[in-house]
Amino acid sequence: MVMFDEEGFGYGYGYGYGEEGGPIIEQTSSSESHYELMALARLIADGLGVTDSEGEPPYLQQIRDGLAEIKGILQQSHDASETLRAEAQTVLEAHAESAQQYMQAVDQPMPPNFDPFVTMPAGTVVRDLPDGGRLFTLADGVMVRVGPDGRLTAIGMDGSVALLEPARGCVMTLPDGRELSLKPEAVRMTHEAAGIEGLPLDIDPNQTAQGRYRIELPGGYRLDVFQSERTAMIGNPAGTSVVLGISRIEGVGEDIEVRLVPGGAKGFTATESGHKGVIEANGTIHVAMANGLDLVIHFPDDDGSNGDPGSDTPPGCICEERD
């Protein structure tokens, strides 16, 4: 709508007179459609909201402010998402590391238990037996069976069976000559198995070979028992030795006094080391050692030795004194 003043000039749409804001309208125009064009520009401007209206910011300005607000909200949401993603990534990495460690622990093969051997040749397969024993199959097929009682048996490729005995130094030799090292505890025997009474409870005999045992005693003494020979030998800290047996009593580096006892027994006294005792006719040795231990050493009855307790003939006595 166009209004005119007293002088005939129009205002209200396109003249700028009496209006605030809005486009500056050139009052002189050579266009025949000037007023129409100005009205059209006014309508377009109102439609686009580029003009102020009653103190409110322009419409486009409101849109821009709204978009800025939306952008801020989206940015905050994005930042929160990034924070959550970083935390989730940290948790996932921790879980992945734990899972990797677990898989490594699971996949890691357990080292074979070579009990009672220190080591076994490469490629040895270990299998537990139902009776509590253990079977070691070497790479070439030879098997070594450890019984529940600790007995060792070798089974050859041809099926031959050989009882194995530990040698000195905890070494066991297979029939084919190969040697296997045994753990010290594998050759320890009970006092009863070694036939020795009176040993301290914390001292176990070590089997050094079939029927041979060694015991380290307090005070630096050492006792070796030879079951098949029905003989025991006491090693003294001074380096001397005393050999005791019903058929053989002798001192190495010291003198031994021997006396006959009724019933075929023999008494003895080591003059330097101070060991003394009695050896029964069946070979059982009673010895009071200089370190205060009172030991009784028994031997198997059927050993075919010279000290046969069933023999009516008194066993021969060899008393020697060595320097």
PDB file of C-alpha atoms in Angstrom:
ATOM      1  CA  MET A   1       0.000   0.000   0.000  1.00  0.00           C
ATOM      2  CA  VAL A   2       1.280   3.404  -0.913  1.00  0.00           C
ATOM      3  CA  MET A   3       0.445   6.573   1.046  1.00  0.00           C
ATOM      4  CA  PHE A   4       0.947  10.185  -0.021  1.00  0.00           C
ATOM      5  CA  ASP A   5       1.742  13.284   1.982  1.00  0.00           C
ATOM      6  CA  GLU A   6       0.324  16.778   1.583  1.00  0.00           C
ATOM      7  CA  GLU A   7       2.748  17.622  -1.203  1.00  0.00           C
ATOM      8  CA  GLY A   8       1.791  14.559  -3.146  1.00  0.00           C
ATOM      9  CA  PHE A   9       4.861  12.432  -2.348  1.00  0.00           C
ATOM     10  CA  GLY A  10       4.118   8.830  -1.609  1.00  0.00           C
ATOM     11  CA  TYR A  11       5.661   6.889   1.246  1.00  0.00           C
ATOM     12  CA  GLY A  12       5.227   3.604   3.025  1.00  0.00           C
ATOM     13  CA  TYR A  13       6.641   1.213   0.460  1.00  0.00           C
ATOM     14  CA  GLY A  14       9.723   2.026  -1.419  1.00  0.00           C
ATOM     15  CA  TYR A  15      10.370   5.632  -0.529  1.00  0.00           C
ATOM     16  CA  GLY A  16      12.151   5.344   2.782  1.00  0.00           C
ATOM     17  CA  TYR A  17      10.169   8.158   4.189  1.00  0.00           C
ATOM     18  CA  GLY A  18       8.619   7.541   7.602  1.00  0.00           C
ATOM     19  CA  GLU A  19      10.257   4.024   7.709  1.00  0.00           C
ATOM     20  CA  GLU A  20      12.928   2.616   9.927  1.00  0.00           C
ATOM     21  CA  GLY A  21      15.372   0.085   8.630  1.00  0.00           C
ATOM     22  CA  GLY A  22      14.863  -1.684   5.346  1.00  0.00           C
ATOM     23  CA  PRO A  23      16.496  -0.981   2.035  1.00  0.00           C
ATOM     24  CA  ILE A  24      17.371   2.549   0.995  1.00  0.00           C
ATOM     25  CA  ILE A  25      15.076   3.453  -1.809  1.00  0.00           C
ATOM     26  CA  GLU A  26      16.280   5.738  -4.488  1.00  0.00           C
ATOM     27  CA  GLN A  27      13.619   8.440  -4.850  1.00  0.00           C
ATOM     28  CA  THR A  28      14.365   9.226  -8.440  1.00  0.00           C
ATOM     29  CA  SER A  29      14.071   6.494 -10.914  1.00  0.00           C
ATOM     30  CA  SER A  30      13.669   6.475 -14.625  1.00  0.00           C
ATOM     31  CA  SER A  31      12.031   3.121 -14.582  1.00  0.00           C
ATOM     32  CA  GLU A  32       8.447   3.067 -15.529  1.00  0.00           C
ATOM     33  CA  SER A  33       7.889   0.208 -13.098  1.00  0.00           C
ATOM     34  CA  HIS A  34       9.905   1.697 -10.287  1.00  0.00           C
ATOM     35  CA  TYR A  35       7.192   1.546  -7.721  1.00  0.00           C
ATOM     36  CA  GLU A  36       6.195  -1.923  -8.694  1.00  0.00           C
ATOM     37  CA  LEU A  37       9.772  -3.112  -8.490  1.00  0.00           C
ATOM     38  CA  MET A  38      10.222  -1.473  -5.104  1.00  0.00           C
ATOM     39  CA  ALA A  39       7.055  -3.090  -3.828  1.00  0.00           C
ATOM     40  CA  LEU A  40       8.240  -6.429  -5.122  1.00  0.00           C
ATOM     41  CA  ALA A  41      11.643  -5.942  -3.419  1.00  0.00           C
ATOM     42  CA  ARG A  42       9.853  -5.064  -0.195  1.00  0.00           C
ATOM     43  CA  LEU A  43       7.764  -8.245  -0.401  1.00  0.00           C
ATOM     44  CA  ILE A  44      10.812 -10.365  -1.090  1.00  0.00           C
ATOM     45  CA  ALA A  45      12.699  -8.732   1.797  1.00  0.00           C
ATOM     46  CA  ASP A  46       9.779  -9.340   4.132  1.00  0.00           C
ATOM     47  CA  GLY A  47       9.526 -12.891   2.931  1.00  0.00           C
ATOM     48  CA  LEU A  48      13.195 -13.556   3.516  1.00  0.00           C
ATOM     49  CA  GLY A  49      13.113 -11.907   6.900  1.00  0.00           C
ATOM     50  CA  VAL A  50      16.002  -9.562   6.208  1.00  0.00           C
ATOM     51  CA  THR A  51      14.262  -6.695   7.882  1.00  0.00           C
ATOM     52  CA  ASP A  52      13.732  -6.041  11.544  1.00  0.00           C
ATOM     53  CA  SER A  53      10.317  -6.461  13.024  1.00  0.00           C
ATOM     54  CA  GLU A  54       9.364  -5.017  16.374  1.00  0.00           C
ATOM     55  CA  GLY A  55      12.708  -5.447  18.155  1.00  0.00           C
ATOM     56  CA  GLU A  56      13.357  -8.973  17.070  1.00  0.00           C
ATOM     57  CA  PRO A  57      16.546  -9.831  15.150  1.00  0.00           C
ATOM     58  CA  PRO A  58      16.208 -10.455  11.464  1.00  0.00           C
ATOM     59  CA  TYR A  59      14.860 -13.840  10.566  1.00  0.00           C
ATOM     60  CA  LEU A  60      18.046 -14.945   8.888  1.00  0.00           C
ATOM     61  CA  GLN A  61      19.931 -13.811  11.944  1.00  0.00           C
ATOM     62  CA  GLN A  62      17.615 -15.987  14.041  1.00  0.00           C
ATOM     63  CA  ILE A  63      18.225 -18.884  11.689  1.00  0.00           C
ATOM     64  CA  ARG A  64      21.963 -18.356  11.927  1.00  0.00           C
ATOM     65  CA  ASP A  65      21.759 -18.171  15.713  1.00  0.00           C
ATOM     66  CA  GLY A  66      19.634 -21.315  15.771  1.00  0.00           C
ATOM     67  CA  LEU A  67      22.073 -23.088  13.511  1.00  0.00           C
ATOM     68  CA  ALA A  68      24.939 -21.982  15.731  1.00  0.00           C
ATOM     69  CA  GLU A  69      23.106 -23.338  18.745  1.00  0.00           C
ATOM     70  CA  ILE A  70      22.451 -26.636  16.962  1.00  0.00           C
ATOM     71  CA  LYS A  71      26.090 -26.736  15.932  1.00  0.00           C
ATOM     72  CA  GLY A  72      27.135 -26.248  19.549  1.00  0.00           C
ATOM     73  CA  ILE A  73      24.829 -29.050  20.673  1.00  0.00           C
ATOM     74  CA  LEU A  74      26.113 -31.327  17.928  1.00  0.00           C
ATOM     75  CA  GLN A  75      29.702 -30.442  18.843  1.00  0.00           C
ATOM     76  CA  GLN A  76      29.073 -31.274  22.483  1.00  0.00           C
ATOM     77  CA  SER A  77      27.460 -34.546  21.458  1.00  0.00           C
ATOM     78  CA  HIS A  78      30.400 -35.287  19.196  1.00  0.00           C
ATOM     79  CA  ASP A  79      32.889 -34.501  21.963  1.00  0.00           C
ATOM     80  CA  ALA A  80      30.972 -36.717  24.394  1.00  0.00           C
ATOM     81  CA  SER A  81      30.906 -39.500  21.808  1.00  0.00           C
ATOM     82  CA  GLU A  82      34.640 -39.131  21.247  1.00  0.00           C
ATOM     83  CA  THR A  83      35.242 -39.326  24.991  1.00  0.00           C
ATOM     84  CA  LEU A  84      33.116 -42.458  25.254  1.00  0.00           C
ATOM     85  CA  ARG A  85      34.857 -43.940  22.245  1.00  0.00           C
ATOM     86  CA  ALA A  86      38.283 -43.277  23.757  1.00  0.00           C
ATOM     87  CA  GLU A  87      37.230 -44.862  27.052  1.00  0.00           C
ATOM     88  CA  ALA A  88      35.735 -47.837  25.248  1.00  0.00           C
ATOM     89  CA  GLN A  89      38.895 -48.180  23.182  1.00  0.00           C
ATOM     90  CA  THR A  90      40.986 -48.177  26.358  1.00  0.00           C
ATOM     91  CA  VAL A  91      38.783 -50.866  27.892  1.00  0.00           C
ATOM     92  CA  LEU A  92      38.877 -52.934  24.709  1.00  0.00           C
ATOM     93  CA  GLU A  93      42.664 -52.688  24.538  1.00  0.00           C
ATOM     94  CA  ALA A  94      42.906 -53.770  28.188  1.00  0.00           C
ATOM     95  CA  HIS A  95      40.614 -56.721  27.492  1.00  0.00           C
ATOM     96  CA  ALA A  96      42.575 -57.588  24.375  1.00  0.00           C
ATOM     97  CA  GLU A  97      45.818 -57.547  26.330  1.00  0.00           C
ATOM     98  CA  SER A  98      44.315 -59.729  29.066  1.00  0.00           C
ATOM     99  CA  ALA A  99      42.936 -62.115  26.483  1.00  0.00           C
ATOM    100  CA  GLN A 100      46.335 -62.270  24.786  1.00  0.00           C
ATOM    101  CA  GLN A 101      48.042 -63.042  28.065  1.00  0.00           C
ATOM    102  CA  TYR A 102      45.461 -65.709  28.815  1.00  0.00           C
ATOM    103  CA  MET A 103      45.856 -67.276  25.393  1.00  0.00           C
ATOM    104  CA  GLN A 104      49.611 -67.263  25.781  1.00  0.00           C
ATOM    105  CA  ALA A 105      49.239 -69.000  29.131  1.00  0.00           C
ATOM    106  CA  VAL A 106      46.807 -71.503  27.664  1.00  0.00           C
ATOM    107  CA  ASP A 107      48.755 -72.152  24.514  1.00  0.00           C
ATOM    108  CA  GLN A 108      52.061 -72.418  26.343  1.00  0.00           C
ATOM    109  CA  PRO A 109      52.751 -76.123  26.567  1.00  0.00           C
ATOM    110  CA  MET A 110      53.515 -77.355  30.009  1.00  0.00           C
ATOM    111  CA  PRO A 111      57.076 -78.545  30.397  1.00  0.00           C
ATOM    112  CA  PRO A 112      57.240 -82.289  30.741  1.00  0.00           C
ATOM    113  CA  ASN A 113      57.713 -83.627  34.208  1.00  0.00           C
ATOM    114  CA  PHE A 114      60.767 -85.806  34.075  1.00  0.00           C
ATOM    115  CA  ASP A 115      60.410 -86.984  37.626  1.00  0.00           C
ATOM    116  CA  PRO A 116      62.551 -88.854  38.708  1.00  0.00           C
ATOM    117  CA  PHE A 117      64.958 -87.882  35.932  1.00  0.00           C
ATOM    118  CA  VAL A 118      66.765 -84.566  35.727  1.00  0.00           C
ATOM    119  CA  THR A 119      66.524 -84.492  31.945  1.00  0.00           C
ATOM    120  CA  MET A 120      65.499 -86.820  29.175  1.00  0.00           C
ATOM    121  CA  PRO A 121      66.571 -86.987  25.526  1.00  0.00           C
ATOM    122  CA  ALA A 122      64.738 -84.685  23.155  1.00  0.00           C
ATOM    123  CA  GLY A 123      61.509 -86.108  21.846  1.00  0.00           C
ATOM    124  CA  THR A 124      60.738 -88.130  24.957  1.00  0.00           C
ATOM    125  CA  VAL A 125      57.025 -88.573  25.569  1.00  0.00           C
ATOM    126  CA  VAL A 126      55.844 -88.894  29.158  1.00  0.00           C
ATOM    127  CA  ARG A 127      52.671 -90.762  30.039  1.00  0.00           C
ATOM    128  CA  ASP A 128      51.162 -91.426  33.439  1.00  0.00           C
ATOM    129  CA  LEU A 129      50.130 -95.010  34.041  1.00  0.00           C
ATOM    130  CA  PRO A 130      46.914 -96.121  35.754  1.00  0.00           C
ATOM    131  CA  ASP A 131      48.867 -97.831  38.545  1.00  0.00           C
ATOM    132  CA  GLY A 132      50.549 -94.563  39.521  1.00  0.00           C
ATOM    133  CA  GLY A 133      53.709 -95.240  37.583  1.00  0.00           C
ATOM    134  CA  ARG A 134      55.056 -93.292  34.667  1.00  0.00           C
ATOM    135  CA  LEU A 135      56.216 -94.343  31.238  1.00  0.00           C
ATOM    136  CA  PHE A 136      58.925 -92.486  29.360  1.00  0.00           C
ATOM    137  CA  THR A 137      59.038 -93.280  25.652  1.00  0.00           C
ATOM    138  CA  LEU A 138      62.233 -92.120  24.045  1.00  0.00           C
ATOM    139  CA  ALA A 139      62.331 -90.869  20.486  1.00  0.00           C
ATOM    140  CA  ASP A 140      63.760 -94.185  19.225  1.00  0.00           C
ATOM    141  CA  GLY A 141      61.000 -96.213  20.881  1.00  0.00           C
ATOM    142  CA  VAL A 142      62.913 -97.428  23.930  1.00  0.00           C
ATOM    143  CA  MET A 143      60.724 -97.085  27.007  1.00  0.00           C
ATOM    144  CA  VAL A 144      61.651 -96.533  30.624  1.00  0.00           C
ATOM    145  CA  ARG A 145      58.997 -97.414  33.137  1.00  0.00           C
ATOM    146  CA  VAL A 146      58.999 -95.956  36.642  1.00  0.00           C
ATOM    147  CA  GLY A 147      56.862 -98.043  38.949  1.00  0.00           C
ATOM    148  CA  PRO A 148      54.836 -96.668  41.841  1.00  0.00           C
ATOM    149  CA  ASP A 149      57.500 -98.051  44.169  1.00  0.00           C
ATOM    150  CA  GLY A 150      60.259 -96.237  42.277  1.00  0.00           C
ATOM    151  CA  ARG A 151      61.590 -99.289  40.451  1.00  0.00           C
ATOM    152  CA  LEU A 152      63.025 -98.495  37.055  1.00  0.00           C
ATOM    153  CA  THR A 153      62.616-100.822  34.105  1.00  0.00           C
ATOM    154  CA  ALA A 154      63.821-100.474  30.543  1.00  0.00           C
ATOM    155  CA  ILE A 155      61.774-101.964  27.706  1.00  0.00           C
ATOM    156  CA  GLY A 156      63.709-102.357  24.496  1.00  0.00           C
ATOM    157  CA  MET A 157      62.477-102.221  20.943  1.00  0.00           C
ATOM    158  CA  ASP A 158      62.393-106.033  20.858  1.00  0.00           C
ATOM    159  CA  GLY A 159      60.282-106.168  23.997  1.00  0.00           C
ATOM    160  CA  SER A 160      63.133-107.162  26.294  1.00  0.00           C
ATOM    161  CA  VAL A 161      62.780-105.982  29.863  1.00  0.00           C
ATOM    162  CA  ALA A 162      65.735-105.017  32.028  1.00  0.00           C
ATOM    163  CA  LEU A 163      65.672-103.843  35.619  1.00  0.00           C
ATOM    164  CA  LEU A 164      67.642-100.640  35.976  1.00  0.00           C
ATOM    165  CA  GLU A 165      69.686 -99.654  38.984  1.00  0.00           C
ATOM    166  CA  PRO A 166      71.186 -96.287  39.723  1.00  0.00           C
ATOM    167  CA  ALA A 167      74.920 -96.059  39.694  1.00  0.00           C
ATOM    168  CA  ARG A 168      77.100 -93.650  41.583  1.00  0.00           C
ATOM    169  CA  GLY A 169      76.435 -89.997  41.032  1.00  0.00           C
ATOM    170  CA  CYS A 170      72.722 -90.563  40.460  1.00  0.00           C
ATOM    171  CA  VAL A 171      73.418 -91.904  36.987  1.00  0.00           C
ATOM    172  CA  MET A 172      71.398 -94.735  35.492  1.00  0.00           C
ATOM    173  CA  THR A 173      72.640 -96.615  32.451  1.00  0.00           C
ATOM    174  CA  LEU A 174      70.274 -98.067  29.875  1.00  0.00           C
ATOM    175  CA  PRO A 175      71.039-101.445  28.284  1.00  0.00           C
ATOM    176  CA  ASP A 176      72.205 -99.652  25.138  1.00  0.00           C
ATOM    177  CA  GLY A 177      74.735 -97.648  27.142  1.00  0.00           C
ATOM    178  CA  ARG A 178      72.912 -94.355  27.318  1.00  0.00           C
ATOM    179  CA  GLU A 179      73.008 -92.682  30.697  1.00  0.00           C
ATOM    180  CA  LEU A 180      70.156 -90.853  32.404  1.00  0.00           C
ATOM    181  CA  SER A 181      70.606 -88.560  35.372  1.00  0.00           C
ATOM    182  CA  LEU A 182      68.368 -89.110  38.363  1.00  0.00           C
ATOM    183  CA  LYS A 183      67.247 -86.526  40.843  1.00  0.00           C
ATOM    184  CA  PRO A 184      68.822 -86.954  44.278  1.00  0.00           C
ATOM    185  CA  GLU A 185      65.432 -87.530  45.867  1.00  0.00           C
ATOM    186  CA  ALA A 186      64.810 -90.385  43.459  1.00  0.00           C
ATOM    187  CA  VAL A 187      67.625 -92.424  44.963  1.00  0.00           C
ATOM    188  CA  ARG A 188      66.826 -91.713  48.577  1.00  0.00           C
ATOM    189  CA  MET A 189      65.692 -94.757  50.443  1.00  0.00           C
ATOM    190  CA  THR A 190      63.807 -95.261  53.609  1.00  0.00           C
ATOM    191  CA  HIS A 191      65.664 -96.412  56.677  1.00  0.00           C
ATOM    192  CA  GLU A 192      63.821 -99.714  56.490  1.00  0.00           C
ATOM    193  CA  ALA A 193      64.661-100.255  52.817  1.00  0.00           C
ATOM    194  CA  ALA A 194      68.332 -99.666  53.566  1.00  0.00           C
ATOM    195  CA  GLY A 195      68.126-101.929  56.620  1.00  0.00           C
ATOM    196  CA  ILE A 196      69.502 -99.323  59.007  1.00  0.00           C
ATOM    197  CA  GLU A 197      68.046 -98.485  62.411  1.00  0.00           C
ATOM    198  CA  GLY A 198      68.923 -95.531  64.580  1.00  0.00           C
ATOM    199  CA  LEU A 199      69.375 -92.908  61.885  1.00  0.00           C
ATOM    200  CA  PRO A 200      68.115 -89.399  62.609  1.00  0.00           C
ATOM    201  CA  LEU A 201      64.688 -88.863  61.090  1.00  0.00           C
ATOM    202  CA  ASP A 202      65.907 -86.064  58.863  1.00  0.00           C
ATOM    203  CA  ILE A 203      68.626 -88.171  57.271  1.00  0.00           C
ATOM    204  CA  ASP A 204      67.735 -90.494  54.393  1.00  0.00           C
ATOM    205  CA  PRO A 205      70.060 -93.048  52.819  1.00  0.00           C
ATOM    206  CA  ASN A 206      70.960 -92.517  49.193  1.00  0.00           C
ATOM    207  CA  GLN A 207      71.069 -95.535  46.969  1.00  0.00           C
ATOM    208  CA  THR A 208      74.284 -95.410  45.014  1.00  0.00           C
ATOM    209  CA  ALA A 209      73.866 -98.782  43.300  1.00  0.00           C
ATOM    210  CA  GLN A 210      71.976-102.004  43.637  1.00  0.00           C
ATOM    211  CA  GLY A 211      72.156-102.911  47.315  1.00  0.00           C
ATOM    212  CA  ARG A 212      74.525-100.034  48.131  1.00  0.00           C
ATOM    213  CA  TYR A 213      73.592 -97.040  50.257  1.00  0.00           C
ATOM    214  CA  ARG A 214      75.455 -93.979  51.452  1.00  0.00           C
ATOM    215  CA  ILE A 215      74.490 -91.865  54.428  1.00  0.00           C
ATOM    216  CA  GLU A 216      76.109 -88.591  55.415  1.00  0.00           C
ATOM    217  CA  LEU A 217      76.092 -88.441  59.200  1.00  0.00           C
ATOM    218  CA  PRO A 218      76.553 -85.567  61.651  1.00  0.00           C
ATOM    219  CA  GLY A 219      80.088 -84.662  62.577  1.00  0.00           C
ATOM    220  CA  GLY A 220      81.499 -85.300  59.113  1.00  0.00           C
ATOM    221  CA  TYR A 221      81.089 -89.082  59.270  1.00  0.00           C
ATOM    222  CA  ARG A 222      79.917 -91.137  56.329  1.00  0.00           C
ATOM    223  CA  LEU A 223      78.390 -94.595  56.350  1.00  0.00           C
ATOM    224  CA  ASP A 224      78.392 -96.883  53.315  1.00  0.00           C
ATOM    225  CA  VAL A 225      76.391-100.088  53.431  1.00  0.00           C
ATOM    226  CA  PHE A 226      76.980-102.911  50.951  1.00  0.00           C
ATOM    227  CA  GLN A 227      74.082-105.328  51.264  1.00  0.00           C
ATOM    228  CA  SER A 228      75.456-108.017  48.953  1.00  0.00           C
ATOM    229  CA  GLU A 229      78.818-108.052  50.767  1.00  0.00           C
ATOM    230  CA  ARG A 230      77.089-107.776  54.174  1.00  0.00           C
ATOM    231  CA  THR A 231      79.573-105.081  55.008  1.00  0.00           C
ATOM    232  CA  ALA A 232      79.481-101.502  56.237  1.00  0.00           C
ATOM    233  CA  MET A 233      82.221 -98.918  56.103  1.00  0.00           C
ATOM    234  CA  ILE A 234      82.479 -95.863  58.313  1.00  0.00           C
ATOM    235  CA  GLY A 235      84.408 -92.926  56.928  1.00  0.00           C
ATOM    236  CA  ASN A 236      85.847 -90.677  59.620  1.00  0.00           C
ATOM    237  CA  PRO A 237      86.494 -86.939  59.398  1.00  0.00           C
ATOM    238  CA  ALA A 238      90.203 -87.600  59.944  1.00  0.00           C
ATOM    239  CA  GLY A 239      90.323 -89.600  56.734  1.00  0.00           C
ATOM    240  CA  THR A 240      90.517 -93.045  58.289  1.00  0.00           C
ATOM    241  CA  SER A 241      87.958 -95.752  57.639  1.00  0.00           C
ATOM    242  CA  VAL A 242      86.552 -98.713  59.499  1.00  0.00           C
ATOM    243  CA  VAL A 243      85.265-101.735  57.561  1.00  0.00           C
ATOM    244  CA  LEU A 244      82.794-103.875  59.445  1.00  0.00           C
ATOM    245  CA  GLY A 245      81.521-107.318  58.473  1.00  0.00           C
ATOM    246  CA  ILE A 246      81.231-110.680  60.116  1.00  0.00           C
ATOM    247  CA  SER A 247      83.866-111.989  57.728  1.00  0.00           C
ATOM    248  CA  ARG A 248      85.921-108.843  57.574  1.00  0.00           C
ATOM    249  CA  ILE A 249      86.842-106.300  60.210  1.00  0.00           C
ATOM    250  CA  GLU A 250      89.616-103.928  59.416  1.00  0.00           C
ATOM    251  CA  GLY A 251      90.764-100.387  59.865  1.00  0.00           C
ATOM    252  CA  VAL A 252      92.201 -98.185  57.167  1.00  0.00           C
ATOM    253  CA  GLY A 253      94.581 -95.755  58.798  1.00  0.00           C
ATOM    254  CA  GLU A 254      93.845 -96.897  62.350  1.00  0.00           C
ATOM    255  CA  ASP A 255      93.957 -99.994  64.504  1.00  0.00           C
ATOM    256  CA  ILE A 256      90.943-102.145  65.236  1.00  0.00           C
ATOM    257  CA  GLU A 257      90.704-104.375  68.279  1.00  0.00           C
ATOM    258  CA  VAL A 258      88.601-107.473  67.618  1.00  0.00           C
ATOM    259  CA  ARG A 259      87.385-109.938  70.191  1.00  0.00           C
ATOM    260  CA  LEU A 260      85.346-113.088  69.781  1.00  0.00           C
ATOM    261  CA  VAL A 261      81.986-113.315  71.447  1.00  0.00           C
ATOM    262  CA  PRO A 262      80.266-116.605  72.292  1.00  0.00           C
ATOM    263  CA  GLY A 263      77.750-117.635  69.641  1.00  0.00           C
ATOM    264  CA  GLY A 264      79.884-116.603  66.720  1.00  0.00           C
ATOM    265  CA  ALA A 265      79.575-112.882  67.244  1.00  0.00           C
ATOM    266  CA  LYS A 266      82.517-110.509  67.268  1.00  0.00           C
ATOM    267  CA  GLY A 267      83.194-107.356  69.184  1.00  0.00           C
ATOM    268  CA  PHE A 268      85.307-104.515  67.841  1.00  0.00           C
ATOM    269  CA  THR A 269      86.775-101.218  68.943  1.00  0.00           C
ATOM    270  CA  ALA A 270      88.385 -98.629  66.696  1.00  0.00           C
ATOM    271  CA  THR A 271      91.273 -97.335  68.767  1.00  0.00           C
ATOM    272  CA  GLU A 272      91.530 -93.919  67.106  1.00  0.00           C
ATOM    273  CA  SER A 273      88.055 -92.992  65.950  1.00  0.00           C
ATOM    274  CA  GLY A 274      86.382 -94.613  68.977  1.00  0.00           C
ATOM    275  CA  HIS A 275      83.681 -96.621  67.171  1.00  0.00           C
ATOM    276  CA  LYS A 276      82.834 -99.847  68.869  1.00  0.00           C
ATOM    277  CA  GLY A 277      80.193-102.515  68.801  1.00  0.00           C
ATOM    278  CA  VAL A 278      79.278-106.088  68.036  1.00  0.00           C
ATOM    279  CA  ILE A 279      78.683-107.975  64.818  1.00  0.00           C
ATOM    280  CA  GLU A 280      76.283-110.856  65.225  1.00  0.00           C
ATOM    281  CA  ALA A 281      76.914-114.209  63.622  1.00  0.00           C
ATOM    282  CA  ASN A 282      74.232-113.518  61.017  1.00  0.00           C
ATOM    283  CA  GLY A 283      76.054-110.346  60.031  1.00  0.00           C
ATOM    284  CA  THR A 284      73.881-107.783  61.805  1.00  0.00           C
ATOM    285  CA  ILE A 285      76.085-104.917  62.892  1.00  0.00           C
ATOM    286  CA  HIS A 286      75.547-103.002  66.141  1.00  0.00           C
ATOM    287  CA  VAL A 287      77.804-100.001  66.235  1.00  0.00           C
ATOM    288  CA  ALA A 288      78.090 -97.169  68.732  1.00  0.00           C
ATOM    289  CA  MET A 289      79.617 -94.379  66.718  1.00  0.00           C
ATOM    290  CA  ALA A 290      81.874 -91.712  68.085  1.00  0.00           C
ATOM    291  CA  ASN A 291      79.330 -89.026  67.202  1.00  0.00           C
ATOM    292  CA  GLY A 292      76.808 -90.557  69.593  1.00  0.00           C
ATOM    293  CA  LEU A 293      74.654 -92.481  67.122  1.00  0.00           C
ATOM    294  CA  ASP A 294      73.779 -96.072  67.894  1.00  0.00           C
ATOM    295  CA  LEU A 295      73.071 -97.853  64.642  1.00  0.00           C
ATOM    296  CA  VAL A 296      71.901-101.341  63.762  1.00  0.00           C
ATOM    297  CA  ILE A 297      72.555-102.523  60.240  1.00  0.00           C
ATOM    298  CA  HIS A 298      70.633-105.497  58.931  1.00  0.00           C
ATOM    299  CA  PHE A 299      71.343-107.543  55.827  1.00  0.00           C
ATOM    300  CA  PRO A 300      69.143-109.819  53.736  1.00  0.00           C
ATOM    301  CA  ASP A 301      69.130-113.419  54.932  1.00  0.00           C
ATOM    302  CA  ASP A 302      69.630-115.048  51.554  1.00  0.00           C
ATOM    303  CA  ASP A 303      72.572-113.349  50.010  1.00  0.00           C
ATOM    304  CA  GLY A 304      74.992-116.235  49.585  1.00  0.00           C
ATOM    305  CA  SER A 305      77.716-114.436  51.487  1.00  0.00           C
ATOM    306  CA  ASN A 306      80.285-115.880  53.741  1.00  0.00           C
ATOM    307  CA  GLY A 307      78.340-114.844  56.772  1.00  0.00           C
ATOM    308  CA  ASP A 308      75.548-117.354  56.260  1.00  0.00           C
ATOM    309  CA  PRO A 309      73.723-117.436  59.586  1.00  0.00           C
ATOM    310  CA  GLY A 310      72.437-120.940  58.911  1.00  0.00           C
ATOM    311  CA  SER A 311      75.903-122.399  58.611  1.00  0.00           C
ATOM    312  CA  ASP A 312      77.192-124.444  61.505  1.00  0.00           C
ATOM    313  CA  THR A 313      80.723-123.520  60.648  1.00  0.00           C
ATOM    314  CA  PRO A 314      81.847-120.277  62.220  1.00  0.00           C
ATOM    315  CA  PRO A 315      82.515-117.763  59.493  1.00  0.00           C
ATOM    316  CA  GLY A 316      86.059-116.953  58.748  1.00  0.00           C
ATOM    317  CA  CYS A 317      87.499-113.893  60.370  1.00  0.00           C
ATOM    318  CA  ILE A 318      89.930-111.643  58.642  1.00  0.00           C
ATOM    319  CA  CYS A 319      91.353-109.003  60.891  1.00  0.00           C
ATOM    320  CA  GLU A 320      93.658-106.610  59.173  1.00  0.00           C
ATOM    321  CA  GLU A 321      95.353-103.465  60.115  1.00  0.00           C
ATOM    322  CA  ARG A 322      96.283-101.045  57.416  1.00  0.00           C
ATOM    323  CA  ASP A 323      98.261 -97.876  57.513  1.00  0.00           C
TER     324      ASP A 323
END
